[in-house]
Amino acid sequence: MQSAKASKSMKKLLRVERSTGRHWVGDGFPVQTLFSYSNLGEAISPFLLFDYAGPAEFTPTEQRRGVGSHPHRGFETVTIVYSGEVEHRDSSGGGGKIGPGDVQWMTAASGLVHEEFHGHDFARQGGMLEMVQLWVNLPARDKMSPPRYQSISNSQIPAVNLPDKQGIVRVIAGQFDGVEGPAHTFTPVNVWDVRLDGVHETDFAVPDGYTTLLAVLKGSLRIASGDAGSETLGAAEIARFDPAGEHIRIESAQNAAALLLSGEPIREPIVGSGPFVMNSANEIRQAMADYQSGKMGHMA
Ligand code: MN
């Protein structure tokens, strides 16, 4: 009896994470860091960092706004565009442009050098930029695997309608309600892009033991926090749940856009510096040496 009840348990809210301020990444991305491994460490594994850029209005320009040539090693960067356009180029000759609804899942792994700018057409027209860059860690065994890109267009991302017109879930990675997302991941990760409105209590099943983070980008959500309490979250706030339990409960939603992130924790040391995240200080020194000696490539 006890075990049957326990198997249906709700994940309790541990904490609400908020940005500690806004900073610029290059001259193109006004970013709020909503969570980071630098203070949360393994508590958010396999996720490392959540940067929310915008929403911010940009005036038309012929200049290239963004961030120039820089390296990465040891993890993946996932760029999700809501408004505007982002262009990237990398040292292996790869490149691409993503717009609203599109996702770029970049596996830096052993290392590359890239640049990230506003798309040329978007820069010329000006307009609203809103995007998320999520960093996902790699397990030690995959940190030195070859870099790769997954360019995922809006139309490739399946959308699941929730019952009673409560909203929609776009499955970017992992699985929701039996529907598989297009992104290939190295460890089990779910990235669900969620729109919710007019909710009258709805549960989202998230596996027991998974790190679970609900990032609200727009509108507001009331979530059950456990022991009959609840908490309301607004834009740029993230609920971090206890991994124990099998679902989270949304009590109501007002025109909410959110990312529901969950994944199996990678139980390995996290040692990072700037654009490198490895398992030891030695590996960080090696990453810096490899970058400086050109082993991660150069921009053409
Ligand atoms: Mn980058």
Coordinates of C-alpha atoms and ligand atoms in Angstrom, one line a residue:
M1 CA 0.0 0.0 0.0
Q2 CA 2.7 2.3 1.0
S3 CA 4.8 1.6 -2.1
A4 CA 1.8 2.1 -4.4
K5 CA 1.2 5.5 -2.9
A6 CA 4.9 6.4 -3.0
S7 CA 5.1 5.5 -6.7
K8 CA 2.6 8.2 -7.5
S9 CA 4.4 10.8 -5.5
M10 CA 4.7 14.4 -6.5
K11 CA 8.1 16.1 -6.8
K12 CA 8.4 18.9 -4.2
L13 CA 9.5 22.4 -5.1
L14 CA 13.0 22.9 -3.7
R15 CA 13.7 26.5 -4.6
V16 CA 12.9 29.2 -7.1
E17 CA 16.0 30.4 -9.0
R18 CA 16.2 33.9 -10.3
S19 CA 18.6 35.9 -12.3
T20 CA 21.2 37.9 -10.4
G21 CA 21.2 40.6 -13.1
R22 CA 21.5 41.2 -16.8
H23 CA 24.8 41.2 -18.7
W24 CA 25.8 41.4 -22.3
V25 CA 27.3 38.5 -24.2
G26 CA 29.2 40.3 -26.9
D27 CA 27.1 43.3 -28.2
G28 CA 24.2 41.1 -29.4
F29 CA 22.8 39.2 -26.4
P30 CA 21.4 40.9 -23.3
V31 CA 21.3 37.9 -21.1
Q32 CA 19.9 36.9 -17.7
T33 CA 21.6 33.8 -16.3
L34 CA 18.8 32.0 -14.6
F35 CA 20.9 29.1 -13.3
S36 CA 24.5 28.1 -13.4
Y37 CA 26.6 25.2 -12.3
S38 CA 29.0 27.7 -10.8
N39 CA 26.8 28.0 -7.7
L40 CA 24.4 25.0 -8.1
G41 CA 26.9 22.4 -9.2
E42 CA 25.6 18.8 -9.3
A43 CA 22.2 19.9 -8.1
I44 CA 21.2 20.8 -11.7
S45 CA 23.2 18.0 -13.5
P46 CA 23.1 17.2 -16.5
F47 CA 22.3 20.9 -17.1
L48 CA 25.0 23.5 -16.6
L49 CA 23.7 26.9 -17.5
F50 CA 20.6 28.7 -18.6
D51 CA 21.0 32.0 -20.3
Y52 CA 17.8 33.9 -21.3
A53 CA 18.5 36.6 -23.9
G54 CA 15.9 39.3 -24.3
P55 CA 13.1 39.9 -25.0
A56 CA 14.8 43.0 -26.3
E57 CA 14.1 45.3 -29.3
F58 CA 17.0 46.0 -31.7
T59 CA 17.1 48.9 -34.1
P60 CA 18.0 48.2 -37.7
T61 CA 21.7 48.1 -38.4
E62 CA 24.2 47.0 -41.1
Q63 CA 26.7 46.1 -38.3
R64 CA 27.2 42.5 -37.0
R65 CA 25.9 42.3 -33.5
G66 CA 26.9 39.3 -31.4
V67 CA 29.9 37.5 -30.0
G68 CA 33.0 36.8 -32.0
S69 CA 35.3 33.9 -32.2
H70 CA 35.4 31.8 -29.0
P71 CA 36.0 28.1 -28.1
H72 CA 34.0 25.5 -26.2
R73 CA 34.9 22.0 -24.9
G74 CA 33.3 19.4 -22.8
F75 CA 29.6 20.0 -23.2
E76 CA 26.7 21.0 -25.6
T77 CA 25.1 24.3 -26.2
V78 CA 21.4 24.3 -27.1
T79 CA 20.1 27.5 -28.7
I80 CA 16.3 27.9 -28.8
V81 CA 15.0 31.0 -30.7
Y82 CA 11.6 32.5 -29.9
S83 CA 12.0 35.8 -31.8
G84 CA 14.6 37.1 -34.1
E85 CA 17.4 35.2 -35.9
V86 CA 20.8 33.9 -34.9
E87 CA 23.6 33.0 -37.2
H88 CA 26.7 31.0 -36.4
R89 CA 29.9 29.9 -38.0
D90 CA 32.5 27.5 -36.7
S91 CA 36.0 26.4 -37.3
S92 CA 35.1 23.2 -39.1
G93 CA 33.4 25.2 -41.9
G94 CA 29.9 24.6 -40.5
G95 CA 27.4 27.3 -40.2
G96 CA 23.7 28.0 -40.1
K97 CA 20.9 30.4 -39.3
I98 CA 18.0 29.7 -37.0
G99 CA 14.8 31.6 -36.5
P100 CA 11.6 31.5 -34.4
G101 CA 10.8 27.9 -33.3
D102 CA 14.1 26.6 -34.5
V103 CA 16.8 24.9 -32.3
Q104 CA 20.5 24.4 -32.7
W105 CA 21.9 21.6 -30.6
M106 CA 25.7 22.0 -30.8
T107 CA 27.9 19.3 -29.3
A108 CA 31.2 21.1 -28.7
A109 CA 32.7 17.9 -27.1
S110 CA 36.5 17.8 -27.9
G111 CA 36.4 21.4 -29.0
L112 CA 35.7 23.9 -31.6
V113 CA 35.8 27.6 -32.2
H114 CA 32.7 29.5 -33.3
E115 CA 31.0 32.9 -33.5
E116 CA 27.3 33.7 -32.8
F117 CA 25.7 36.8 -34.4
H118 CA 22.3 38.2 -35.1
G119 CA 21.1 37.0 -38.6
H120 CA 22.0 39.5 -41.3
D121 CA 18.4 40.0 -42.5
F122 CA 17.1 40.4 -38.9
A123 CA 19.9 42.9 -38.1
R124 CA 19.0 45.0 -41.2
Q125 CA 15.2 45.0 -40.3
G126 CA 15.6 45.2 -36.6
G127 CA 13.0 43.8 -34.2
M128 CA 12.5 41.7 -31.1
L129 CA 15.2 39.2 -30.1
E130 CA 14.3 36.5 -27.6
M131 CA 16.2 33.3 -27.2
V132 CA 17.5 30.8 -24.7
Q133 CA 21.0 29.2 -24.6
L134 CA 21.1 26.1 -22.4
W135 CA 24.4 24.3 -21.7
V136 CA 24.1 20.5 -21.3
N137 CA 27.0 18.6 -19.8
L138 CA 28.6 15.5 -21.4
P139 CA 29.7 12.5 -19.4
A140 CA 33.5 12.0 -19.1
R141 CA 33.4 9.2 -21.8
D142 CA 32.0 11.6 -24.4
K143 CA 33.7 14.9 -23.6
M144 CA 36.5 14.2 -26.2
S145 CA 34.2 12.9 -28.9
P146 CA 34.1 14.8 -32.2
P147 CA 32.0 17.9 -32.4
R148 CA 28.6 17.8 -34.2
Y149 CA 25.6 20.0 -35.0
Q150 CA 22.0 19.2 -35.0
S151 CA 20.1 21.9 -36.7
I152 CA 16.5 21.3 -35.8
S153 CA 13.8 23.4 -37.6
N154 CA 10.5 24.3 -36.1
S155 CA 8.6 21.9 -38.4
Q156 CA 10.7 18.9 -37.2
I157 CA 9.6 19.5 -33.6
P158 CA 6.5 17.5 -32.8
A159 CA 3.8 19.4 -30.8
V160 CA 1.4 17.5 -28.5
N161 CA -1.9 19.1 -27.6
L162 CA -2.9 18.8 -24.0
P163 CA -6.5 17.8 -23.2
D164 CA -9.2 20.4 -22.7
K165 CA -7.3 23.1 -24.7
Q166 CA -4.9 23.5 -21.7
G167 CA -1.9 24.1 -24.0
I168 CA 0.7 22.5 -26.1
V169 CA 4.0 20.8 -25.6
R170 CA 6.7 20.9 -28.2
V171 CA 9.1 18.0 -27.7
I172 CA 12.6 19.2 -28.5
A173 CA 14.4 16.3 -26.8
G174 CA 13.4 13.2 -25.0
Q175 CA 9.9 11.9 -24.9
F176 CA 6.5 13.4 -23.8
D177 CA 3.4 11.3 -23.7
G178 CA 5.0 8.7 -26.0
V179 CA 6.1 11.3 -28.6
E180 CA 9.8 11.4 -29.3
G181 CA 11.7 14.7 -29.8
P182 CA 14.2 15.0 -32.7
A183 CA 17.4 15.9 -30.7
H184 CA 19.9 13.2 -30.1
T185 CA 21.4 13.4 -26.6
F186 CA 24.3 11.5 -24.9
T187 CA 22.5 10.9 -21.6
P188 CA 18.7 10.9 -21.0
V189 CA 17.5 14.5 -21.3
N190 CA 14.0 15.9 -21.8
V191 CA 13.5 19.4 -23.2
W192 CA 9.9 20.4 -23.5
D193 CA 8.8 23.8 -24.8
V194 CA 5.4 24.4 -23.1
R195 CA 2.6 26.8 -23.7
L196 CA -0.1 26.7 -21.0
D197 CA -3.3 28.7 -20.5
G198 CA -6.6 28.1 -18.6
V199 CA -5.1 25.2 -16.7
H200 CA -7.2 23.5 -14.0
E201 CA -4.6 21.3 -12.4
T202 CA -2.4 19.3 -14.7
D203 CA 0.3 16.8 -13.9
F204 CA 3.5 16.4 -16.0
A205 CA 5.1 13.0 -15.5
V206 CA 8.9 13.3 -15.0
P207 CA 10.9 10.2 -14.1
D208 CA 11.8 9.6 -10.5
G209 CA 15.4 10.7 -9.8
Y210 CA 15.6 13.1 -12.7
T211 CA 16.8 16.7 -12.2
T212 CA 13.7 18.8 -12.9
L213 CA 13.7 22.5 -13.7
L214 CA 10.7 24.5 -14.9
A215 CA 11.8 27.9 -16.5
V216 CA 9.0 30.4 -17.0
L217 CA 9.7 32.8 -19.8
K218 CA 6.3 34.5 -20.2
G219 CA 3.0 34.8 -18.3
S220 CA 2.7 33.1 -14.9
L221 CA 2.3 29.6 -13.5
R222 CA 1.1 28.4 -10.1
I223 CA 2.8 25.2 -9.2
A224 CA 2.1 22.9 -6.3
S225 CA 5.1 23.1 -4.0
G226 CA 4.2 20.1 -1.8
D227 CA 2.4 19.7 1.6
A228 CA -0.6 21.5 0.1
G229 CA 1.3 24.7 -0.5
S230 CA 1.8 26.4 -3.9
E231 CA 4.0 29.1 -5.5
T232 CA 3.4 31.5 -8.4
L233 CA 6.2 32.0 -10.8
G234 CA 6.6 34.8 -13.4
A235 CA 8.8 35.6 -16.3
A236 CA 12.5 34.7 -15.9
E237 CA 12.0 32.5 -12.8
I238 CA 12.9 28.8 -12.6
A239 CA 11.4 26.2 -10.2
R240 CA 13.9 23.6 -9.1
F241 CA 12.2 20.4 -7.9
D242 CA 13.3 17.5 -5.7
P243 CA 14.3 14.7 -8.1
A244 CA 12.4 12.2 -6.0
G245 CA 8.8 11.7 -7.2
E246 CA 7.2 11.0 -10.5
H247 CA 5.4 14.1 -11.5
I248 CA 5.1 17.9 -11.0
R249 CA 1.7 19.6 -10.7
I250 CA 0.7 22.8 -12.4
E251 CA -2.3 24.3 -10.6
S252 CA -3.1 27.2 -13.0
A253 CA -1.5 29.1 -15.8
Q254 CA -2.0 32.5 -17.4
N255 CA -0.7 32.8 -20.9
A256 CA 2.5 31.0 -19.9
A257 CA 5.5 30.0 -22.0
A258 CA 7.9 27.8 -20.2
L259 CA 10.7 25.3 -20.7
L260 CA 10.4 22.1 -18.7
L261 CA 13.9 20.5 -18.5
S262 CA 14.6 17.2 -16.9
G263 CA 17.4 14.6 -17.1
E264 CA 19.3 11.9 -15.5
P265 CA 22.1 13.4 -13.3
I266 CA 25.7 12.8 -14.5
R267 CA 27.4 11.9 -11.2
E268 CA 30.9 13.1 -12.0
P269 CA 33.0 16.0 -10.8
I270 CA 32.3 19.3 -12.6
V271 CA 35.3 21.6 -13.2
G272 CA 34.7 24.5 -15.5
S273 CA 36.4 27.7 -16.6
G274 CA 34.8 30.1 -19.0
P275 CA 33.9 28.2 -22.2
F276 CA 35.3 24.8 -21.0
V277 CA 33.6 22.3 -18.6
M278 CA 35.6 19.2 -17.8
N279 CA 36.1 16.8 -14.8
S280 CA 39.4 18.1 -13.5
A281 CA 41.6 21.1 -13.3
N282 CA 44.2 19.3 -15.4
E283 CA 41.7 18.8 -18.2
I284 CA 40.9 22.6 -18.0
R285 CA 44.6 23.4 -18.4
Q286 CA 44.8 21.0 -21.3
A287 CA 41.7 22.7 -22.9
M288 CA 43.3 26.1 -22.6
A289 CA 46.6 24.8 -24.1
D290 CA 44.8 23.1 -26.9
Y291 CA 42.8 26.2 -27.7
Q292 CA 45.9 28.4 -27.7
S293 CA 47.9 26.1 -29.9
G294 CA 45.0 26.0 -32.4
K295 CA 44.0 22.4 -31.8
M296 CA 40.3 23.5 -31.7
G297 CA 40.6 25.1 -35.1
H298 CA 40.5 28.7 -36.3
M299 CA 37.7 30.8 -37.9
A300 CA 38.4 31.0 -41.7
Ligands
MN1 MN 29.4 29.9 -27.9

